[in-house]
Every structure is written in C-alpha cells, then in structure tokens.
N, CA, C and O of each residue as an XYZ file, in Angstrom:
272
protein
N       0.922    -14.961    -20.356
C       1.385    -13.609    -20.354
C       1.942    -13.196    -19.008
O       1.292    -13.397    -17.982
N       3.119    -12.629    -18.995
C       3.736    -12.011    -17.781
C       3.328    -10.584    -17.709
O       3.562     -9.838    -18.659
N       2.733    -10.166    -16.639
C       2.395     -8.766    -16.442
C       3.332     -8.173    -15.395
O       3.485     -8.730    -14.309
N       3.940     -7.075    -15.711
C       4.844     -6.441    -14.817
C       4.192     -5.115    -14.414
O       3.535     -4.494    -15.249
N       4.346     -4.663    -13.181
C       3.778     -3.469    -12.723
C       4.829     -2.560    -12.128
O       5.764     -3.001    -11.460
N       4.642     -1.244    -12.398
C       5.475     -0.210    -11.805
C       4.519      0.681    -10.987
O       3.515      1.168    -11.508
N       4.839      0.879     -9.730
C       3.966      1.702     -8.879
C       4.772      2.895     -8.449
O       5.911      2.776     -7.999
N       4.130      4.106     -8.605
C       4.730      5.362     -8.282
C       4.004      5.992     -7.097
O       2.774      6.043     -7.106
N       4.692      6.457     -6.111
C       4.109      7.146     -4.998
C       3.964      8.598     -5.343
O       4.936      9.231     -5.755
N       2.738      9.168     -5.184
C       2.462     10.571     -5.565
C       1.901     11.237     -4.347
O       0.681     11.377     -4.254
N       2.738     11.673     -3.373
C       2.272     12.325     -2.183
C       1.573     13.630     -2.542
O       2.023     14.315     -3.461
N       0.536     13.991     -1.885
C      -0.252     13.316     -0.885
C      -1.421     12.569     -1.461
O      -2.388     12.293     -0.751
N      -1.357     12.228     -2.748
C      -2.534     11.705     -3.441
C      -2.572     10.181     -3.463
O      -3.610      9.631     -3.830
N      -1.583      9.509     -3.120
C      -1.586      8.041     -3.098
C      -0.567      7.471     -4.126
O       0.571      7.934     -4.191
N      -0.974      6.503     -4.894
C      -0.075      5.939     -5.836
C      -0.708      5.825     -7.252
O      -1.922      5.954     -7.410
N       0.106      5.591     -8.221
C      -0.322      5.300     -9.580
C       0.448      4.069    -10.007
O       1.652      3.955     -9.776
N      -0.264      3.157    -10.628
C       0.317      1.917    -11.034
C       0.207      1.722    -12.546
O      -0.888      1.810    -13.102
N       1.342      1.455    -13.219
C       1.423      1.222    -14.627
C       1.611     -0.257    -14.819
O       2.584     -0.827    -14.327
N       0.687     -0.901    -15.536
C       0.787     -2.344    -15.795
C       1.292     -2.521    -17.237
O       0.805     -1.897    -18.180
N       2.281     -3.396    -17.353
C       2.935     -3.679    -18.677
C       2.720     -5.133    -18.972
O       2.859     -5.957    -18.067
N       2.379     -5.504    -20.221
C       2.073     -6.889    -20.540
C       3.289     -7.791    -20.632
O       3.140     -9.013    -20.625
N       4.510     -7.221    -20.720
C       5.709     -8.078    -20.860
C       6.928     -7.297    -20.366
O       6.841     -6.099    -20.097
N       8.010     -7.955    -20.256
C       9.220     -7.296    -19.863
C       9.667     -6.288    -20.903
O       9.578     -6.559    -22.100
N      10.145     -5.135    -20.473
C      10.528     -4.106    -21.398
C      11.947     -4.234    -21.892
O      12.867     -4.479    -21.112
N      12.125     -4.068    -23.186
C      13.491     -3.995    -23.769
C      13.939     -2.553    -23.578
O      13.148     -1.695    -23.187
N      15.193     -2.296    -23.852
C      15.731     -0.952    -23.743
C      14.960     -0.033    -24.687
O      14.602      1.084    -24.314
N      14.703     -0.504    -25.913
C      13.982      0.302    -26.930
C      12.566      0.580    -26.460
O      12.087      1.708    -26.582
N      11.884     -0.430    -25.921
C      10.537     -0.276    -25.483
C      10.451      0.672    -24.307
O       9.514      1.465    -24.214
N      11.448      0.596    -23.379
C      11.461      1.461    -22.283
C      11.649      2.921    -22.682
O      11.035      3.818    -22.105
N      12.495      3.145    -23.664
C      12.728      4.521    -24.196
C      11.436      5.043    -24.837
O      11.071      6.200    -24.631
N      10.753      4.213    -25.600
C       9.461      4.623    -26.168
C       8.426      4.945    -25.121
O       7.697      5.930    -25.236
N       8.361      4.106    -24.090
C       7.433      4.347    -22.979
C       7.766      5.641    -22.309
O       6.868      6.433    -22.025
N       9.017      5.885    -22.045
C       9.426      7.141    -21.344
C       9.027      8.362    -22.199
O       8.561      9.356    -21.642
N       9.191      8.317    -23.496
C       8.808      9.384    -24.366
C       7.333      9.582    -24.416
O       6.866     10.721    -24.432
N       6.544      8.470    -24.444
C       5.102      8.561    -24.490
C       4.558      9.149    -23.189
O       3.673     10.004    -23.212
N       5.087      8.692    -22.063
C       4.587      9.237    -20.784
C       4.937     10.708    -20.618
O       4.119     11.482    -20.122
N       6.131     11.105    -21.022
C       6.536     12.490    -20.954
C       5.637     13.375    -21.842
O       5.246     14.474    -21.447
N       5.323     12.877    -23.035
C       4.399     13.597    -23.909
C       3.001     13.726    -23.336
O       2.376     14.785    -23.395
N       2.524     12.615    -22.778
C       1.182     12.627    -22.224
C       1.100     13.574    -20.993
O       0.121     14.305    -20.844
N       2.105     13.556    -20.139
C       2.104     14.438    -19.019
C       2.255     15.900    -19.440
O       1.669     16.792    -18.829
N       3.036     16.134    -20.477
C       3.188     17.512    -20.991
C       1.893     18.016    -21.579
O       1.566     19.190    -21.406
N       1.134     17.164    -22.276
C      -0.130     17.571    -22.841
C      -1.174     17.798    -21.707
O      -2.057     18.644    -21.850
N      -1.077     17.070    -20.625
C      -2.017     17.193    -19.548
C      -1.833     18.487    -18.767
O      -2.782     18.972    -18.151
N      -0.662     19.041    -18.779
C      -0.381     20.245    -18.029
C       0.466     21.194    -18.884
O       1.657     21.368    -18.628
N      -0.161     21.815    -19.914
C       0.585     22.679    -20.797
C       1.170     23.912    -20.110
O       2.169     24.432    -20.606
N       0.630     24.407    -19.023
C       1.159     25.510    -18.294
C       1.877     25.123    -17.053
O       1.934     25.905    -16.104
N       2.431     23.941    -17.022
C       3.044     23.372    -15.823
C       4.200     24.241    -15.253
O       4.445     24.267    -14.047
N       4.856     24.908    -16.120
C       5.947     25.745    -15.600
C       5.504     27.028    -14.955
O       6.223     27.593    -14.131
N       4.281     27.519    -15.332
C       3.745     28.751    -14.780
C       3.267     28.611    -13.331
O       3.474     29.523    -12.531
N       2.642     27.502    -12.983
C       2.117     27.337    -11.635
C       1.925     25.871    -11.328
O       1.857     25.051    -12.244
N       1.841     25.539    -10.112
C       1.497     24.193     -9.640
C       0.246     24.294     -8.812
O       0.224     24.982     -7.791
N      -0.783     23.626     -9.235
C      -2.046     23.635     -8.435
C      -1.824     22.890     -7.140
O      -1.323     21.765     -7.126
N      -2.207     23.537     -6.047
C      -2.019     22.922     -4.744
C      -3.363     22.766     -4.013
O      -3.509     21.898     -3.152
N      -4.353     23.625     -4.369
C      -5.624     23.533     -3.674
C      -6.582     22.587     -4.457
O      -6.524     22.518     -5.684
N      -7.433     21.884     -3.744
C      -8.297     20.874     -4.423
C      -9.131     21.413     -5.570
O      -9.329     20.723     -6.570
N      -9.623     22.639     -5.438
C     -10.434     23.221     -6.480
C      -9.685     23.367     -7.787
O     -10.205     23.032     -8.852
N      -8.459     23.868     -7.706
C      -7.632     24.022     -8.925
C      -7.272     22.663     -9.541
O      -7.237     22.513    -10.763
N      -7.011     21.697     -8.690
C      -6.680     20.394     -9.183
C      -7.846     19.789     -9.892
O      -7.670     19.197    -10.957
N      -9.053     19.910     -9.343
C     -10.262     19.393     -9.970
C     -10.507     20.101    -11.319
O     -10.769     19.461    -12.337
N     -10.413     21.448    -11.289
C     -10.664     22.226    -12.526
C      -9.665     21.769    -13.593
O     -10.071     21.547    -14.733
N      -8.415     21.624    -13.279
C      -7.372     21.204    -14.272
C      -7.744     19.816    -14.804
O      -7.545     19.559    -15.992
N      -8.269     18.922    -13.984
C      -8.612     17.583    -14.462
C      -9.768     17.653    -15.438
O      -9.829     16.827    -16.350
N     -10.694     18.601    -15.296
C     -11.761     18.764    -16.235
C     -11.233     19.300    -17.556
O     -11.652     18.856    -18.625
N     -10.305     20.264    -17.481
C      -9.726     20.855    -18.679
C      -9.038     19.773    -19.578
O      -9.156     19.785    -20.803
N      -8.321     18.847    -18.900
C      -7.628     17.801    -19.648
C      -8.629     16.917    -20.356
O      -8.388     16.520    -21.497
N      -9.739     16.593    -19.725
C     -10.725     15.752    -20.320
C     -11.462     16.439    -21.449
O     -12.059     15.746    -22.272
N     -11.459     17.753    -21.538
C     -12.126     18.476    -22.601
C     -11.345     18.524    -23.883
O     -11.879     18.916    -24.921
N     -10.093     18.135    -23.832
C      -9.237     18.189    -25.064
C      -9.666     17.157    -26.056
O      -9.077     17.052    -27.132
C-alpha cells in the first residue's frame, strides 16, 4: 500500500496531517474536498459570526463539536 500525506500549516497551532491510502484520482479528490468542507462547516456552524482567538473560546468550541 502506498500512503500519501498532505500536511497543512495552521498558525499558531502547528500542523495537521491527512494520510491517504493511495494516490487520489480527480474524482476522489473532488469527493475529499467536499467531505472536508462539510466536516469543517459542521464543526463551526457560526463561523461567519465570529472567530475564536482566545484559548478559552477555542477549548469551549472543541467541546461543543464533540457533543454533537
């Protein structure tokens, strides 16, 4: 199995790495993009209203996501 990784820099928090089991086709990449967008949209339903910048708000938001 060939594993491919994509690493994203997320200042000031570090990095996030996505591991994929095989090379992506155009169709698979499109489906991945849609799935990631949907997951991030679900994680931050009020993302347009505010952006959490203080550690307390970020931690609280992470708990809310896990409660869904």
